[in-house]
Amino acid sequence: MKNKLTKIELLQLLDKIMQPKVYGISETEGNEVLLAFCAGCPDPVKARWLVVDCLDPMTDEELVDRALAMPLRKMADVPLSELPEGHPLRTMAE
């Protein structure tokens, strides 16, 4: 399983995700940063949900704390209904 990132590292990646224009990153680069953020969390699938779909108002630090508080989840245990077989997170987060 890939080494998980520290809180500081996740906050730095999240800042790039939330402010792509400030960092001058393209949409493709932004997607790569999102994947790196998710792969660096204990549960990459739920971390992606937190960033992309969760509507709860929270600060970046609260989001990272929630992501880090999730139990460790192996990609082999994630059903195809949650994450398609060819999704990059399946290999990045192993």
A tleap script that builds the chain and sets N, CA, C and O, in Angstrom:
source leaprc.protein.ff14SB
mol = sequence {
  NMET LYS ASN LYS LEU THR LYS ILE GLU LEU
  LEU GLN LEU LEU ASP LYS ILE MET GLN PRO
  LYS VAL TYR GLY ILE SER GLU THR GLU GLY
  ASN GLU VAL LEU LEU ALA PHE CYS ALA GLY
  CYS PRO ASP PRO VAL LYS ALA ARG TRP LEU
  VAL VAL ASP CYS LEU ASP PRO MET THR ASP
  GLU GLU LEU VAL ASP ARG ALA LEU ALA MET
  PRO LEU ARG LYS MET ALA ASP VAL PRO LEU
  SER GLU LEU PRO GLU GLY HIE PRO LEU ARG
  THR MET ALA CGLU
}
set mol.1.N position { 0.847 -1.182 0.000 }
set mol.1.CA position { 0.000 0.000 0.000 }
set mol.1.C position { 0.891 1.244 0.000 }
set mol.1.O position { 1.891 1.300 0.715 }
set mol.2.N position { 0.525 2.219 -0.793 }
set mol.2.CA position { 1.275 3.471 -0.909 }
set mol.2.C position { 1.332 4.175 0.445 }
set mol.2.O position { 0.377 4.141 1.221 }
set mol.3.N position { 2.477 4.817 0.714 }
set mol.3.CA position { 2.589 5.600 1.941 }
set mol.3.C position { 1.595 6.741 1.914 }
set mol.3.O position { 1.440 7.425 0.902 }
set mol.4.N position { 0.936 6.935 3.015 }
set mol.4.CA position { -0.039 8.014 3.114 }
set mol.4.C position { 0.692 9.316 3.418 }
set mol.4.O position { 1.783 9.310 3.988 }
set mol.5.N position { 0.082 10.421 3.035 }
set mol.5.CA position { 0.703 11.733 3.195 }
set mol.5.C position { 0.412 12.311 4.571 }
set mol.5.O position { -0.543 11.916 5.239 }
set mol.6.N position { 1.249 13.250 4.982 }
set mol.6.CA position { 1.046 13.937 6.252 }
set mol.6.C position { -0.047 14.989 6.094 }
set mol.6.O position { -0.460 15.318 4.982 }
set mol.7.N position { -0.497 15.500 7.209 }
set mol.7.CA position { -1.521 16.543 7.191 }
set mol.7.C position { -1.025 17.766 6.422 }
set mol.7.O position { -1.771 18.346 5.633 }
set mol.8.N position { 0.211 18.155 6.643 }
set mol.8.CA position { 0.788 19.324 5.954 }
set mol.8.C position { 0.820 19.085 4.448 }
set mol.8.O position { 0.441 19.963 3.673 }
set mol.9.N position { 1.268 17.912 4.033 }
set mol.9.CA position { 1.327 17.595 2.602 }
set mol.9.C position { -0.070 17.621 1.973 }
set mol.9.O position { -0.252 18.132 0.868 }
set mol.10.N position { -1.043 17.070 2.685 }
set mol.10.CA position { -2.417 17.071 2.168 }
set mol.10.C position { -2.974 18.488 2.084 }
set mol.10.O position { -3.665 18.824 1.121 }
set mol.11.N position { -2.685 19.317 3.074 }
set mol.11.CA position { -3.145 20.708 3.037 }
set mol.11.C position { -2.538 21.459 1.853 }
set mol.11.O position { -3.214 22.269 1.219 }
set mol.12.N position { -1.271 21.192 1.556 }
set mol.12.CA position { -0.618 21.844 0.413 }
set mol.12.C position { -1.272 21.421 -0.898 }
set mol.12.O position { -1.516 22.258 -1.768 }
set mol.13.N position { -1.555 20.140 -1.044 }
set mol.13.CA position { -2.220 19.661 -2.260 }
set mol.13.C position { -3.636 20.219 -2.359 }
set mol.13.O position { -4.070 20.627 -3.436 }
set mol.14.N position { -4.352 20.238 -1.246 }
set mol.14.CA position { -5.719 20.748 -1.254 }
set mol.14.C position { -5.755 22.221 -1.636 }
set mol.14.O position { -6.672 22.658 -2.332 }
set mol.15.N position { -4.778 22.980 -1.195 }
set mol.15.CA position { -4.720 24.396 -1.562 }
set mol.15.C position { -4.584 24.552 -3.076 }
set mol.15.O position { -5.198 25.439 -3.670 }
set mol.16.N position { -3.781 23.693 -3.696 }
set mol.16.CA position { -3.640 23.730 -5.160 }
set mol.16.C position { -4.946 23.351 -5.852 }
set mol.16.O position { -5.296 23.919 -6.886 }
set mol.17.N position { -5.665 22.387 -5.274 }
set mol.17.CA position { -6.945 21.964 -5.852 }
set mol.17.C position { -7.961 23.098 -5.782 }
set mol.17.O position { -8.697 23.349 -6.737 }
set mol.18.N position { -7.990 23.772 -4.653 }
set mol.18.CA position { -8.993 24.813 -4.425 }
set mol.18.C position { -8.661 26.134 -5.116 }
set mol.18.O position { -9.552 26.943 -5.373 }
set mol.19.N position { -7.379 26.354 -5.416 }
set mol.19.CA position { -6.960 27.621 -6.027 }
set mol.19.C position { -6.048 27.379 -7.232 }
set mol.19.O position { -4.900 27.824 -7.228 }
set mol.20.N position { -6.532 26.689 -8.252 }
set mol.20.CA position { -5.657 26.348 -9.383 }
set mol.20.C position { -5.093 27.568 -10.106 }
set mol.20.O position { -3.957 27.528 -10.577 }
set mol.21.N position { -5.857 28.642 -10.201 }
set mol.21.CA position { -5.366 29.829 -10.909 }
set mol.21.C position { -4.198 30.472 -10.177 }
set mol.21.O position { -3.268 30.973 -10.809 }
set mol.22.N position { -4.238 30.462 -8.857 }
set mol.22.CA position { -3.143 31.031 -8.062 }
set mol.22.C position { -1.841 30.291 -8.359 }
set mol.22.O position { -0.772 30.899 -8.424 }
set mol.23.N position { -1.943 28.971 -8.541 }
set mol.23.CA position { -0.760 28.153 -8.792 }
set mol.23.C position { -0.454 28.009 -10.280 }
set mol.23.O position { 0.569 27.435 -10.653 }
set mol.24.N position { -1.335 28.527 -11.125 }
set mol.24.CA position { -1.125 28.451 -12.567 }
set mol.24.C position { -1.138 27.034 -13.105 }
set mol.24.O position { -0.378 26.704 -14.016 }
set mol.25.N position { -1.996 26.195 -12.546 }
set mol.25.CA position { -2.037 24.815 -13.020 }
set mol.25.C position { -3.228 24.615 -13.957 }
set mol.25.O position { -4.288 25.219 -13.786 }
set mol.26.N position { -3.026 23.765 -14.935 }
set mol.26.CA position { -4.067 23.466 -15.920 }
set mol.26.C position { -5.093 22.507 -15.321 }
set mol.26.O position { -4.913 21.992 -14.218 }
set mol.27.N position { -6.160 22.280 -16.063 }
set mol.27.CA position { -7.186 21.337 -15.610 }
set mol.27.C position { -6.596 19.935 -15.461 }
set mol.27.O position { -6.898 19.225 -14.501 }
set mol.28.N position { -5.761 19.546 -16.410 }
set mol.28.CA position { -5.119 18.229 -16.345 }
set mol.28.C position { -4.230 18.124 -15.116 }
set mol.28.O position { -4.260 17.121 -14.403 }
set mol.29.N position { -3.436 19.169 -14.869 }
set mol.29.CA position { -2.576 19.173 -13.681 }
set mol.29.C position { -3.419 19.167 -12.406 }
set mol.29.O position { -3.059 18.520 -11.423 }
set mol.30.N position { -4.531 19.882 -12.426 }
set mol.30.CA position { -5.435 19.896 -11.276 }
set mol.30.C position { -5.993 18.515 -10.984 }
set mol.30.O position { -6.113 18.118 -9.825 }
set mol.31.N position { -6.335 17.784 -12.040 }
set mol.31.CA position { -6.829 16.414 -11.866 }
set mol.31.C position { -5.748 15.512 -11.276 }
set mol.31.O position { -6.036 14.650 -10.446 }
set mol.32.N position { -4.501 15.716 -11.709 }
set mol.32.CA position { -3.387 14.934 -11.168 }
set mol.32.C position { -3.171 15.240 -9.688 }
set mol.32.O position { -2.889 14.341 -8.896 }
set mol.33.N position { -3.305 16.515 -9.319 }
set mol.33.CA position { -3.160 16.908 -7.913 }
set mol.33.C position { -4.287 16.284 -7.087 }
set mol.33.O position { -4.055 15.807 -5.976 }
set mol.34.N position { -5.506 16.290 -7.632 }
set mol.34.CA position { -6.637 15.669 -6.937 }
set mol.34.C position { -6.373 14.182 -6.712 }
set mol.34.O position { -6.613 13.670 -5.618 }
set mol.35.N position { -5.886 13.493 -7.727 }
set mol.35.CA position { -5.580 12.069 -7.587 }
set mol.35.C position { -4.486 11.839 -6.551 }
set mol.35.O position { -4.568 10.899 -5.760 }
set mol.36.N position { -3.458 12.693 -6.549 }
set mol.36.CA position { -2.374 12.565 -5.568 }
set mol.36.C position { -2.902 12.779 -4.152 }
set mol.36.O position { -2.523 12.064 -3.224 }
set mol.37.N position { -3.786 13.776 -3.995 }
set mol.37.CA position { -4.396 14.035 -2.686 }
set mol.37.C position { -5.156 12.794 -2.218 }
set mol.37.O position { -4.958 12.318 -1.100 }
set mol.38.N position { -6.016 12.286 -3.075 }
set mol.38.CA position { -6.853 11.142 -2.706 }
set mol.38.C position { -6.011 9.906 -2.401 }
set mol.38.O position { -6.260 9.207 -1.418 }
set mol.39.N position { -5.023 9.641 -3.237 }
set mol.39.CA position { -4.159 8.478 -3.037 }
set mol.39.C position { -3.374 8.582 -1.738 }
set mol.39.O position { -2.982 7.563 -1.169 }
set mol.40.N position { -3.142 9.802 -1.263 }
set mol.40.CA position { -2.402 10.010 -0.023 }
set mol.40.C position { -3.241 9.912 1.229 }
set mol.40.O position { -2.731 10.100 2.333 }
set mol.41.N position { -4.528 9.617 1.076 }
set mol.41.CA position { -5.447 9.511 2.216 }
set mol.41.C position { -5.719 8.039 2.547 }
set mol.41.O position { -5.560 7.173 1.687 }
set mol.42.N position { -6.127 7.755 3.784 }
set mol.42.CA position { -6.417 6.366 4.167 }
set mol.42.C position { -7.508 5.707 3.318 }
set mol.42.O position { -7.424 4.516 3.018 }
set mol.43.N position { -8.520 6.467 2.934 }
set mol.43.CA position { -9.587 5.953 2.066 }
set mol.43.C position { -9.679 6.883 0.855 }
set mol.43.O position { -10.395 7.883 0.897 }
set mol.44.N position { -8.961 6.560 -0.220 }
set mol.44.CA position { -8.922 7.439 -1.389 }
set mol.44.C position { -10.285 7.734 -2.013 }
set mol.44.O position { -10.516 8.845 -2.491 }
set mol.45.N position { -11.182 6.760 -2.015 }
set mol.45.CA position { -12.494 6.956 -2.634 }
set mol.45.C position { -13.318 7.964 -1.832 }
set mol.45.O position { -13.914 8.877 -2.403 }
set mol.46.N position { -13.349 7.799 -0.532 }
set mol.46.CA position { -14.111 8.731 0.297 }
set mol.46.C position { -13.437 10.100 0.355 }
set mol.46.O position { -14.117 11.116 0.499 }
set mol.47.N position { -12.121 10.137 0.245 }
set mol.47.CA position { -11.422 11.426 0.202 }
set mol.47.C position { -11.826 12.191 -1.052 }
set mol.47.O position { -12.032 13.404 -1.003 }
set mol.48.N position { -11.939 11.492 -2.166 }
set mol.48.CA position { -12.376 12.139 -3.406 }
set mol.48.C position { -13.784 12.696 -3.242 }
set mol.48.O position { -14.079 13.803 -3.694 }
set mol.49.N position { -14.648 11.924 -2.595 }
set mol.49.CA position { -16.015 12.390 -2.345 }
set mol.49.C position { -15.991 13.667 -1.506 }
set mol.49.O position { -16.736 14.607 -1.786 }
set mol.50.N position { -15.142 13.706 -0.482 }
set mol.50.CA position { -15.051 14.903 0.360 }
set mol.50.C position { -14.693 16.138 -0.457 }
set mol.50.O position { -15.273 17.206 -0.259 }
set mol.51.N position { -13.747 15.994 -1.366 }
set mol.51.CA position { -13.280 17.143 -2.152 }
set mol.51.C position { -14.277 17.508 -3.249 }
set mol.51.O position { -14.564 18.688 -3.451 }
set mol.52.N position { -14.799 16.531 -3.947 }
set mol.52.CA position { -15.595 16.785 -5.149 }
set mol.52.C position { -17.089 16.951 -4.873 }
set mol.52.O position { -17.732 17.819 -5.464 }
set mol.53.N position { -17.640 16.141 -3.993 }
set mol.53.CA position { -19.097 16.086 -3.855 }
set mol.53.C position { -19.678 16.544 -2.522 }
set mol.53.O position { -20.854 16.903 -2.462 }
set mol.54.N position { -18.901 16.541 -1.472 }
set mol.54.CA position { -19.439 16.876 -0.150 }
set mol.54.C position { -19.844 18.348 -0.102 }
set mol.54.O position { -19.073 19.229 -0.483 }
set mol.55.N position { -21.046 18.596 0.365 }
set mol.55.CA position { -21.564 19.961 0.425 }
set mol.55.C position { -21.460 20.573 1.819 }
set mol.55.O position { -21.861 21.720 2.018 }
set mol.56.N position { -20.931 19.828 2.781 }
set mol.56.CA position { -20.780 20.366 4.133 }
set mol.56.C position { -19.790 21.529 4.116 }
set mol.56.O position { -18.690 21.396 3.579 }
set mol.57.N position { -20.170 22.665 4.699 }
set mol.57.CA position { -19.216 23.775 4.767 }
set mol.57.C position { -18.102 23.429 5.757 }
set mol.57.O position { -18.370 23.074 6.904 }
set mol.58.N position { -16.854 23.537 5.305 }
set mol.58.CA position { -15.714 23.252 6.179 }
set mol.58.C position { -14.469 23.920 5.632 }
set mol.58.O position { -14.373 24.212 4.439 }
set mol.59.N position { -13.533 24.155 6.508 }
set mol.59.CA position { -12.254 24.722 6.103 }
set mol.59.C position { -11.404 23.613 5.483 }
set mol.59.O position { -11.731 22.431 5.587 }
set mol.60.N position { -10.314 24.013 4.840 }
set mol.60.CA position { -9.393 23.020 4.282 }
set mol.60.C position { -8.874 22.099 5.386 }
set mol.60.O position { -8.777 20.887 5.198 }
set mol.61.N position { -8.544 22.682 6.531 }
set mol.61.CA position { -8.016 21.877 7.636 }
set mol.61.C position { -9.058 20.870 8.137 }
set mol.61.O position { -8.716 19.729 8.448 }
set mol.62.N position { -10.306 21.282 8.213 }
set mol.62.CA position { -11.367 20.360 8.628 }
set mol.62.C position { -11.542 19.236 7.612 }
set mol.62.O position { -11.746 18.083 7.991 }
set mol.63.N position { -11.462 19.567 6.329 }
set mol.63.CA position { -11.587 18.551 5.291 }
set mol.63.C position { -10.460 17.531 5.414 }
set mol.63.O position { -10.703 16.326 5.360 }
set mol.64.N position { -9.230 18.011 5.581 }
set mol.64.CA position { -8.084 17.104 5.711 }
set mol.64.C position { -8.214 16.264 6.981 }
set mol.64.O position { -7.927 15.067 6.960 }
set mol.65.N position { -8.639 16.871 8.075 }
set mol.65.CA position { -8.835 16.108 9.314 }
set mol.65.C position { -9.860 14.996 9.114 }
set mol.65.O position { -9.668 13.878 9.592 }
set mol.66.N position { -10.937 15.298 8.414 }
set mol.66.CA position { -11.961 14.277 8.143 }
set mol.66.C position { -11.393 13.167 7.262 }
set mol.66.O position { -11.659 11.987 7.493 }
set mol.67.N position { -10.617 13.545 6.260 }
set mol.67.CA position { -10.019 12.541 5.376 }
set mol.67.C position { -9.048 11.643 6.142 }
set mol.67.O position { -9.035 10.428 5.944 }
set mol.68.N position { -8.242 12.239 7.012 }
set mol.68.CA position { -7.269 11.456 7.774 }
set mol.68.C position { -7.922 10.582 8.842 }
set mol.68.O position { -7.339 9.583 9.263 }
set mol.69.N position { -9.114 10.945 9.278 }
set mol.69.CA position { -9.811 10.180 10.319 }
set mol.69.C position { -10.499 8.928 9.774 }
set mol.69.O position { -10.963 8.085 10.543 }
set mol.70.N position { -10.561 8.811 8.465 }
set mol.70.CA position { -11.222 7.648 7.864 }
set mol.70.C position { -10.356 6.406 8.047 }
set mol.70.O position { -9.128 6.493 8.044 }
set mol.71.N position { -11.001 5.245 8.208 }
set mol.71.CA position { -10.223 4.016 8.327 }
set mol.71.C position { -9.499 3.688 7.019 }
set mol.71.O position { -9.960 4.032 5.930 }
set mol.72.N position { -8.372 3.023 7.154 }
set mol.72.CA position { -7.584 2.597 6.003 }
set mol.72.C position { -8.409 1.631 5.155 }
set mol.72.O position { -9.031 0.703 5.672 }
set mol.73.N position { -8.401 1.868 3.855 }
set mol.73.CA position { -9.187 1.036 2.935 }
set mol.73.C position { -8.320 0.645 1.750 }
set mol.73.O position { -7.781 1.506 1.055 }
set mol.74.N position { -8.187 -0.654 1.522 }
set mol.74.CA position { -7.426 -1.154 0.383 }
set mol.74.C position { -8.270 -1.032 -0.874 }
set mol.74.O position { -9.479 -1.263 -0.848 }
set mol.75.N position { -7.631 -0.672 -1.962 }
set mol.75.CA position { -8.357 -0.518 -3.222 }
set mol.75.C position { -8.948 -1.841 -3.692 }
set mol.75.O position { -9.964 -1.849 -4.385 }
set mol.76.N position { -8.331 -2.951 -3.327 }
set mol.76.CA position { -8.866 -4.264 -3.699 }
set mol.76.C position { -10.222 -4.520 -3.041 }
set mol.76.O position { -11.011 -5.328 -3.530 }
set mol.77.N position { -10.489 -3.827 -1.929 }
set mol.77.CA position { -11.756 -3.997 -1.214 }
set mol.77.C position { -12.860 -3.065 -1.711 }
set mol.77.O position { -14.006 -3.177 -1.275 }
set mol.78.N position { -12.527 -2.154 -2.615 }
set mol.78.CA position { -13.508 -1.189 -3.119 }
set mol.78.C position { -14.272 -1.827 -4.278 }
set mol.78.O position { -13.661 -2.235 -5.265 }
set mol.79.N position { -15.594 -1.917 -4.173 }
set mol.79.CA position { -16.370 -2.527 -5.257 }
set mol.79.C position { -16.330 -1.690 -6.536 }
set mol.79.O position { -16.142 -0.474 -6.492 }
set mol.80.N position { -16.507 -2.351 -7.654 }
set mol.80.CA position { -16.503 -1.669 -8.946 }
set mol.80.C position { -17.625 -0.647 -9.046 }
set mol.80.O position { -17.531 0.300 -9.828 }
set mol.81.N position { -18.680 -0.824 -8.270 }
set mol.81.CA position { -19.782 0.145 -8.283 }
set mol.81.C position { -19.356 1.491 -7.689 }
set mol.81.O position { -19.960 2.520 -7.990 }
set mol.82.N position { -18.323 1.486 -6.853 }
set mol.82.CA position { -17.812 2.724 -6.257 }
set mol.82.C position { -16.657 3.318 -7.050 }
set mol.82.O position { -16.501 4.537 -7.117 }
set mol.83.N position { -15.851 2.451 -7.648 }
set mol.83.CA position { -14.673 2.901 -8.386 }
set mol.83.C position { -14.431 1.935 -9.541 }
set mol.83.O position { -14.108 0.769 -9.315 }
set mol.84.N position { -14.586 2.413 -10.790 }
set mol.84.CA position { -14.414 1.523 -11.942 }
set mol.84.C position { -13.037 0.855 -11.960 }
set mol.84.O position { -12.070 1.364 -11.393 }
set mol.85.N position { -12.982 -0.275 -12.615 }
set mol.85.CA position { -11.758 -1.083 -12.650 }
set mol.85.C position { -10.547 -0.314 -13.167 }
set mol.85.O position { -9.456 -0.465 -12.617 }
set mol.86.N position { -10.698 0.490 -14.186 }
set mol.86.CA position { -9.555 1.181 -14.775 }
set mol.86.C position { -9.235 2.538 -14.170 }
set mol.86.O position { -8.367 3.246 -14.682 }
set mol.87.N position { -9.911 2.918 -13.096 }
set mol.87.CA position { -9.694 4.241 -12.498 }
set mol.87.C position { -8.266 4.338 -11.963 }
set mol.87.O position { -7.777 3.396 -11.340 }
set mol.88.N position { -7.586 5.479 -12.200 }
set mol.88.CA position { -6.195 5.636 -11.759 }
set mol.88.C position { -5.978 5.433 -10.258 }
set mol.88.O position { -4.896 5.008 -9.855 }
set mol.89.N position { -6.963 5.722 -9.436 }
set mol.89.CA position { -6.791 5.536 -7.990 }
set mol.89.C position { -6.547 4.079 -7.622 }
set mol.89.O position { -5.913 3.794 -6.605 }
set mol.90.N position { -7.039 3.165 -8.430 }
set mol.90.CA position { -6.846 1.741 -8.123 }
set mol.90.C position { -5.364 1.379 -8.087 }
set mol.90.O position { -4.956 0.532 -7.292 }
set mol.91.N position { -4.564 2.003 -8.929 }
set mol.91.CA position { -3.129 1.690 -8.928 }
set mol.91.C position { -2.320 2.693 -8.108 }
set mol.91.O position { -1.322 2.323 -7.489 }
set mol.92.N position { -2.741 3.953 -8.099 }
set mol.92.CA position { -1.996 4.981 -7.359 }
set mol.92.C position { -2.031 4.750 -5.856 }
set mol.92.O position { -1.053 5.036 -5.166 }
set mol.93.N position { -3.137 4.239 -5.343 }
set mol.93.CA position { -3.322 4.126 -3.901 }
set mol.93.C position { -2.923 2.760 -3.348 }
set mol.93.O position { -3.032 2.532 -2.144 }
set mol.94.N position { -2.468 1.857 -4.197 }
set mol.94.CA position { -2.085 0.517 -3.717 }
set mol.94.C position { -0.777 0.552 -2.985 }
set mol.94.O position { -0.304 -0.483 -2.515 }
savepdb mol mol.pdb
quit
